[in-house]
Amino acid sequence: MIAPAPLARLVVRIKAQRGGDSMVLIGTTLVSNLVRIASTMAMTRLLAPDIFGLVGIINTIFFIVTMLTDLGFQAYVVRHPDGDDRRFLRVIWTIHAGRGAGLALISAALAFPLAQLLAKPELALPLAVASTIFLINGLASLSLITALRTHQVAKLCYLDLGVLIFQTLVAMTSAALLHNVWSIIIAMAASAALRTILSYSLFPNSCSGIAIDRAVSKDFWRFSRFVMGSSLLTLLIAQTDKIVLARVLSLDRFGLYMIATTLAGVPLVFAGNYASRILYPRYASMFRDTSDRLPQIYYAGRRTLSLIYNFSVGGLIGGAPILIRVLYDDRYVEASPYLSLLATASLMALGNRAANEVLTAMGHVQVTFTANVFRLTWLIVVGVPAYLGFGPLGLVTAIGLIEAPPHLYNWWQLHRFGIFNAREEGILIGAAVLGMGIGFVMTALLSFLW
């Protein structure tokens, strides 16, 4: 069927407007991932595995505290009709800053009790000091969100890359001098401070200042109910493995798991940024203007990148042992099974994120919540028996497959609203299988030659 002229012009306009942003996102994400990999290669030679175990626990606690108070600032501001109004933004900034200060106090207060609960007394002081990062992030300008409305994706990408390079340089310098966990804490705090400063200096329309508006606040809290519910489930789903393993594994063994988590998170960084910075603003704009066109652009707008993503992550699953041996010394070899399993979840992440973004843009916020219910159910029904029967590796296997139930659920939801296309999904699966097969063959071949 030939698309009508208005739709054809619309697609051309979208491609012209977003093509540059997509290329910048791809380029900066590629460079960012190379920086992260180079950073881990250097840091693992400067620091012992138990240091990564400590930092992994701190990041897990930060994630828990953050998700317990996730209010959905970005989704609310980007979608709201008054998202460019300065007073509206000051009201939201007031809530944002207050949340940051509260999280800093809560995390610092919980530092010593949590260290005792996890039987890791060396965790207490670093966690308490690192809690100041919440306050620093809370003071950042909302321009980091409003930039998505004005299609300044490229500037955001360059900002993220610059901050990452700065953090990496600080971390490596500090590690070379200190050789302890404080090198990473210093780098985390310094990068948060730089990001907050740049959120004001790089964006001419950035604004801050305390403002209170009952109507705006009430509407925001109403929107946030679904976000908080979904985030609570995300918390239980994403951090259960880390909480359990942090308690039962030694710090050095947990450090291996966190190395694998970091590498498996490389494609997740791209999936998250692409979905939130490119796809969601696009879908939200389309829904505001011509909502009936969403089904036609859902696959067309992400086809090429999704094929590359699935093929690459499939290769990561099959080639994990080789990657670990190339990047790290012999102390980290046993991280490869963890990486293969965790990358399986990363494989389905982009498809799930894209489905969530288009359905959220259409106003079906509860779909994300329901998808998380499926993840939690999987974790309870499959993850608990797997852990009891096969130990830590059984739990990690269940985590690796946790995205499968919501993936099927998202397909059903897309079908309900006339968006699902079996042929498109089949092609994406084929790309993943091809990449996985090549990865396994290369692993077998190089392992034999090695």
XYZ file of C-alpha atoms in Angstrom:
450
model
C 0.000 0.000 0.000
C 1.406 3.420 -0.992
C 1.485 5.945 1.830
C -0.660 9.020 1.285
C 1.186 12.217 0.422
C 0.775 13.850 3.855
C 2.245 10.788 5.544
C 5.133 10.651 3.086
C 5.948 14.301 3.730
C 5.659 13.686 7.465
C 8.105 10.787 7.367
C 10.572 12.841 5.302
C 10.347 15.697 7.774
C 10.908 13.386 10.728
C 13.900 11.707 9.113
C 15.473 15.044 8.228
C 14.904 16.401 11.696
C 15.995 13.317 13.673
C 18.575 11.745 11.396
C 21.333 14.030 12.638
C 20.389 13.428 16.270
C 20.447 9.668 15.731
C 23.899 9.781 14.158
C 25.254 11.934 16.990
C 23.714 9.567 19.534
C 25.272 6.564 17.819
C 28.665 8.229 17.535
C 28.821 9.507 21.110
C 27.482 6.223 22.481
C 30.168 4.325 20.590
C 32.893 6.621 21.912
C 31.383 6.486 25.425
C 31.416 2.701 25.420
C 35.017 2.657 24.241
C 35.902 5.069 27.047
C 34.098 2.865 29.591
C 35.858 -0.260 28.376
C 39.251 1.458 28.385
C 38.480 2.783 31.851
C 37.648 -0.661 33.239
C 40.782 -2.099 31.628
C 42.931 0.528 33.344
C 41.071 0.522 36.661
C 41.137 -3.261 37.029
C 44.919 -3.053 36.805
C 45.110 -0.297 39.404
C 42.497 -1.614 41.843
C 41.701 -5.003 43.351
C 38.382 -6.797 42.607
C 37.042 -6.109 46.122
C 37.071 -2.353 45.355
C 34.647 -2.946 42.496
C 32.562 -4.984 44.905
C 32.293 -2.001 47.269
C 31.446 0.419 44.473
C 28.914 -2.056 43.111
C 27.140 -2.166 46.468
C 27.125 1.656 46.684
C 25.650 1.956 43.188
C 23.050 -0.671 44.062
C 21.988 1.244 47.173
C 21.875 4.480 45.178
C 19.680 2.811 42.583
C 17.334 1.506 45.278
C 16.946 4.909 46.937
C 16.492 6.614 43.561
C 13.847 4.213 42.302
C 11.892 4.338 45.553
C 11.422 8.071 44.894
C 11.281 8.062 41.089
C 8.659 10.652 40.139
C 9.062 10.602 36.367
C 10.355 14.146 35.886
C 11.486 13.601 32.301
C 8.346 11.869 31.053
C 6.141 14.497 32.716
C 7.973 17.595 31.483
C 8.572 16.363 27.923
C 4.929 15.399 27.459
C 3.318 18.371 29.280
C 1.848 21.209 27.163
C 3.454 23.793 29.500
C 6.869 22.121 29.451
C 8.483 25.332 28.140
C 6.888 27.709 30.665
C 9.473 29.110 33.098
C 7.225 29.238 36.139
C 6.046 25.694 35.491
C 9.684 24.579 35.316
C 10.573 26.371 38.545
C 7.787 24.501 40.348
C 9.094 21.183 39.057
C 12.701 22.202 39.831
C 11.695 22.932 43.433
C 10.353 19.402 43.785
C 13.442 18.029 42.034
C 15.885 19.878 44.325
C 13.949 18.948 47.453
C 14.011 15.298 46.445
C 17.795 15.446 45.933
C 18.393 16.923 49.379
C 16.112 14.355 50.982
C 17.826 11.449 49.267
C 21.251 12.692 50.398
C 20.113 12.750 54.029
C 18.414 9.357 53.835
C 21.392 7.648 52.219
C 23.854 9.101 54.695
C 21.663 8.053 57.621
C 21.359 4.490 56.301
C 25.077 4.066 55.550
C 26.201 2.488 58.812
C 23.095 0.307 59.414
C 23.291 -1.051 55.858
C 26.992 -1.813 56.238
C 26.194 -3.907 59.304
C 23.238 -5.596 57.609
C 25.360 -6.635 54.629
C 28.248 -7.680 56.894
C 30.534 -5.262 55.009
C 31.734 -2.714 57.653
C 34.180 -1.145 55.185
C 31.157 0.083 53.197
C 29.827 2.575 55.759
C 32.038 5.653 55.381
C 32.335 5.617 51.553
C 28.559 5.272 51.245
C 27.918 8.156 53.657
C 30.303 10.474 51.801
C 29.043 9.460 48.350
C 25.473 10.374 49.410
C 26.259 14.040 48.725
C 25.989 13.165 45.000
C 22.197 13.104 45.369
C 22.208 16.738 46.508
C 24.509 17.779 43.661
C 22.315 16.078 41.054
C 19.155 17.523 42.575
C 20.409 21.067 42.025
C 20.943 20.519 38.286
C 18.896 22.560 35.846
C 15.860 21.016 34.200
C 17.384 22.112 30.892
C 18.715 18.551 30.730
C 15.069 17.546 30.285
C 13.625 20.476 28.344
C 16.421 20.109 25.788
C 14.601 17.009 24.575
C 11.538 19.122 23.738
C 13.603 21.504 21.662
C 15.514 18.701 19.899
C 18.901 19.511 21.463
C 19.785 15.840 21.655
C 23.221 16.414 20.135
C 24.169 18.886 22.856
C 23.046 16.432 25.548
C 25.074 13.658 23.967
C 28.206 15.787 23.838
C 27.635 16.868 27.436
C 27.355 13.251 28.593
C 30.483 12.276 26.682
C 32.480 15.188 28.081
C 31.402 14.420 31.650
C 32.243 10.734 31.175
C 35.740 11.520 29.875
C 36.262 13.910 32.796
C 35.100 11.265 35.289
C 37.375 8.658 33.704
C 40.435 10.911 33.877
C 39.740 11.827 37.504
C 39.158 8.175 38.431
C 42.357 6.950 36.772
C 44.448 9.744 38.287
C 42.983 9.178 41.747
C 43.391 5.390 41.463
C 47.037 5.756 40.486
C 47.607 7.879 43.602
C 45.284 6.290 46.174
C 44.710 2.670 45.059
C 41.491 2.458 47.075
C 37.734 3.005 46.839
C 38.034 6.753 47.392
C 39.430 7.196 43.904
C 36.082 6.155 42.419
C 34.018 8.119 44.971
C 35.979 11.282 44.155
C 35.430 10.751 40.426
C 31.682 10.184 40.876
C 31.254 13.379 42.922
C 33.408 15.452 40.578
C 31.482 14.348 37.488
C 28.135 15.070 39.184
C 29.333 18.583 40.038
C 30.547 19.208 36.484
C 27.256 17.970 35.023
C 25.261 20.295 37.276
C 27.424 23.291 36.342
C 27.153 22.535 32.621
C 23.368 22.137 32.870
C 23.256 25.897 33.475
C 26.188 27.174 31.442
C 25.466 25.283 28.210
C 21.747 26.026 27.967
C 20.663 29.680 27.656
C 17.078 28.964 28.769
C 18.006 27.069 31.938
C 16.196 28.258 35.037
C 16.036 27.492 38.727
C 14.502 29.008 41.823
C 11.886 28.022 44.329
C 8.283 28.233 43.173
C 5.160 26.562 44.524
C 1.961 25.944 42.612
C -0.673 23.623 44.061
C -2.342 22.887 40.748
C 0.916 21.931 39.018
C 2.110 19.928 42.020
C -1.168 18.057 42.280
C -1.126 17.200 38.579
C 2.503 16.081 38.838
C 1.817 13.809 41.811
C -1.169 12.334 39.983
C 1.072 11.492 37.033
C 3.806 10.169 39.310
C 1.617 7.540 40.948
C 1.995 5.178 38.023
C 5.673 6.027 37.652
C 6.411 5.339 41.324
C 4.533 2.055 41.220
C 6.417 0.958 38.138
C 9.722 2.170 39.586
C 9.150 0.225 42.785
C 8.748 -2.923 40.752
C 11.800 -2.009 38.676
C 13.715 -1.673 41.929
C 12.720 -5.141 43.112
C 13.481 -6.608 39.710
C 16.772 -4.911 38.887
C 18.438 -5.042 42.289
C 17.328 -8.324 43.856
C 20.254 -10.194 42.339
C 22.746 -7.606 43.548
C 21.281 -7.471 47.048
C 21.337 -11.268 47.390
C 24.765 -11.706 45.812
C 26.274 -8.814 47.785
C 25.260 -10.678 50.936
C 26.336 -14.217 49.976
C 29.430 -13.574 47.832
C 32.800 -12.312 48.960
C 33.733 -8.787 47.877
C 36.167 -10.001 45.217
C 33.635 -12.466 43.761
C 30.938 -9.801 43.801
C 33.427 -7.521 42.066
C 33.603 -10.029 39.176
C 29.827 -9.951 38.936
C 29.828 -6.152 38.846
C 32.438 -6.156 36.057
C 30.090 -8.389 34.049
C 27.174 -6.131 34.926
C 29.118 -3.103 33.675
C 29.901 -4.730 30.327
C 26.352 -6.050 29.905
C 25.183 -2.516 30.653
C 27.067 -1.060 27.683
C 24.243 -1.814 25.205
C 21.719 -0.780 27.856
C 23.206 2.715 27.883
C 22.505 3.025 24.186
C 19.030 1.468 24.486
C 18.080 3.820 27.305
C 19.430 6.969 25.669
C 18.014 6.149 22.250
C 14.580 5.313 23.625
C 14.319 8.302 25.961
C 16.098 10.957 23.887
C 15.142 10.022 20.343
C 12.107 7.750 20.347
C 10.032 9.158 23.218
C 10.187 12.837 22.154
C 9.410 11.718 18.614
C 6.432 9.607 19.667
C 5.172 12.265 22.083
C 5.371 14.929 19.360
C 3.604 12.670 16.894
C 0.877 11.875 19.403
C 0.272 15.560 20.078
C 0.061 16.369 16.357
C -1.080 13.281 14.421
C -1.636 10.358 16.769
C -3.013 8.116 14.022
C 0.422 8.048 12.330
C 2.253 6.338 15.189
C 1.776 2.765 13.886
C 3.367 3.700 10.557
C 6.531 5.185 12.056
C 7.072 2.819 15.013
C 9.315 0.386 13.132
C 10.431 2.681 10.313
C 12.045 5.106 12.744
C 14.257 2.513 14.459
C 14.680 -0.406 12.038
C 18.354 0.005 11.095
C 19.580 0.762 14.603
C 17.582 -2.124 16.068
C 19.128 -4.558 13.584
C 22.649 -3.393 14.456
C 21.845 -3.492 18.167
C 20.432 -7.045 18.091
C 23.294 -8.364 15.978
C 25.912 -6.760 18.241
C 24.386 -7.901 21.526
C 23.921 -11.386 20.100
C 27.648 -11.380 19.356
C 28.329 -10.263 22.931
C 26.385 -13.238 24.292
C 28.368 -15.719 22.224
C 31.737 -13.976 22.482
C 31.742 -13.039 26.184
C 34.646 -15.372 27.160
C 36.898 -13.891 24.472
C 36.018 -10.320 25.439
C 36.838 -10.910 29.103
C 40.187 -12.522 28.243
C 41.128 -9.698 25.878
C 40.157 -6.865 28.217
C 41.286 -8.107 31.626
C 43.918 -10.202 33.348
C 43.430 -13.721 34.672
C 41.819 -12.537 37.925
C 38.656 -11.603 35.979
C 38.253 -14.653 33.701
C 35.405 -16.082 35.764
C 33.249 -13.049 34.958
C 32.489 -14.410 31.458
C 29.547 -16.730 32.373
C 27.910 -13.833 34.191
C 28.394 -11.612 31.141
C 26.823 -14.079 28.683
C 23.760 -14.506 30.883
C 23.253 -10.824 31.671
C 23.696 -9.831 28.019
C 20.664 -11.971 27.193
C 18.499 -9.499 29.087
C 20.263 -6.609 27.338
C 19.330 -8.150 23.983
C 15.621 -7.596 24.578
C 16.026 -4.201 26.216
C 15.770 -1.977 23.149
C 12.567 -3.614 21.912
C 10.975 -3.367 25.338
C 12.042 0.242 25.799
C 10.729 1.231 22.370
C 7.359 -0.404 23.084
C 7.135 1.285 26.489
C 7.938 4.695 25.026
C 5.369 4.571 22.232
C 2.642 3.302 24.556
C 3.515 5.908 27.202
C 3.393 8.641 24.558
C -0.095 7.406 23.672
C -1.107 7.848 27.323
C -0.981 4.184 28.394
C 1.373 4.728 31.330
C 0.061 1.639 33.133
C 1.555 -0.652 30.481
C 5.049 -0.135 31.894
C 3.751 -0.969 35.365
C 2.131 -4.161 34.117
C 5.278 -5.193 32.255
C 7.164 -4.862 35.526
C 4.592 -7.077 37.220
C 5.504 -9.762 34.703
C 9.197 -9.297 35.524
C 8.554 -9.544 39.254
C 6.402 -12.628 38.792
C 9.179 -14.254 36.769
C 11.680 -13.399 39.479
C 9.528 -15.024 42.157
C 8.291 -18.048 40.212
C 11.573 -18.834 38.413
C 14.326 -16.873 40.155
C 13.738 -18.106 43.701
C 13.675 -21.835 42.787
C 16.675 -21.315 40.499
C 18.663 -19.786 43.357
C 17.622 -22.440 45.856
C 18.398 -25.253 43.429
C 21.519 -23.995 41.652
C 22.904 -21.208 43.814
C 24.102 -17.788 42.567
C 24.535 -18.946 38.964
C 20.905 -20.120 38.899
C 19.734 -16.684 40.021
C 21.878 -14.971 37.383
C 20.395 -17.257 34.709
C 16.887 -16.235 35.739
C 17.923 -12.568 35.632
C 19.270 -13.069 32.121
C 15.875 -14.288 30.923
C 13.780 -11.809 32.878
C 12.995 -9.619 29.858
C 11.265 -12.451 27.972
C 7.814 -12.305 29.699
C 7.440 -8.490 29.335
C 8.662 -8.797 25.744
C 5.743 -11.073 24.935
C 3.394 -8.799 26.865
C 4.598 -5.738 24.939
C 4.015 -7.556 21.659
C 0.434 -8.208 22.719
C -0.079 -4.572 23.699
C 1.367 -3.372 20.397
C -0.990 -5.766 18.602
C -3.961 -4.368 20.534
C -3.248 -0.873 19.260
C -2.484 -1.934 15.692
C 1.284 -1.396 15.890
C 2.769 -4.922 16.034
C 4.367 -6.257 12.841
C 5.405 -9.947 12.944
C 7.701 -9.646 9.929
C 9.645 -6.766 11.433
C 10.036 -8.592 14.741
C 11.148 -11.764 12.958
C 13.906 -9.887 11.132
C 15.144 -8.438 14.433
C 15.234 -11.903 16.008
C 17.150 -13.226 13.011
C 19.797 -10.525 13.427
C 20.257 -11.498 17.079
C 20.560 -15.217 16.275
C 23.114 -14.484 13.544
C 25.249 -12.394 15.885
C 24.992 -15.007 18.627
C 26.024 -17.793 16.261
C 29.074 -15.881 15.044
C 30.032 -15.151 18.653
C 29.831 -18.813 19.680
C 31.839 -19.943 16.632
C 34.549 -17.349 17.288
C 34.681 -18.363 20.952
C 35.086 -22.043 20.100
C 37.704 -21.329 17.434
C 39.821 -18.907 19.433
C 39.544 -21.012 22.592
C 40.948 -23.956 20.634
C 43.779 -21.864 19.183
C 44.464 -20.157 22.510
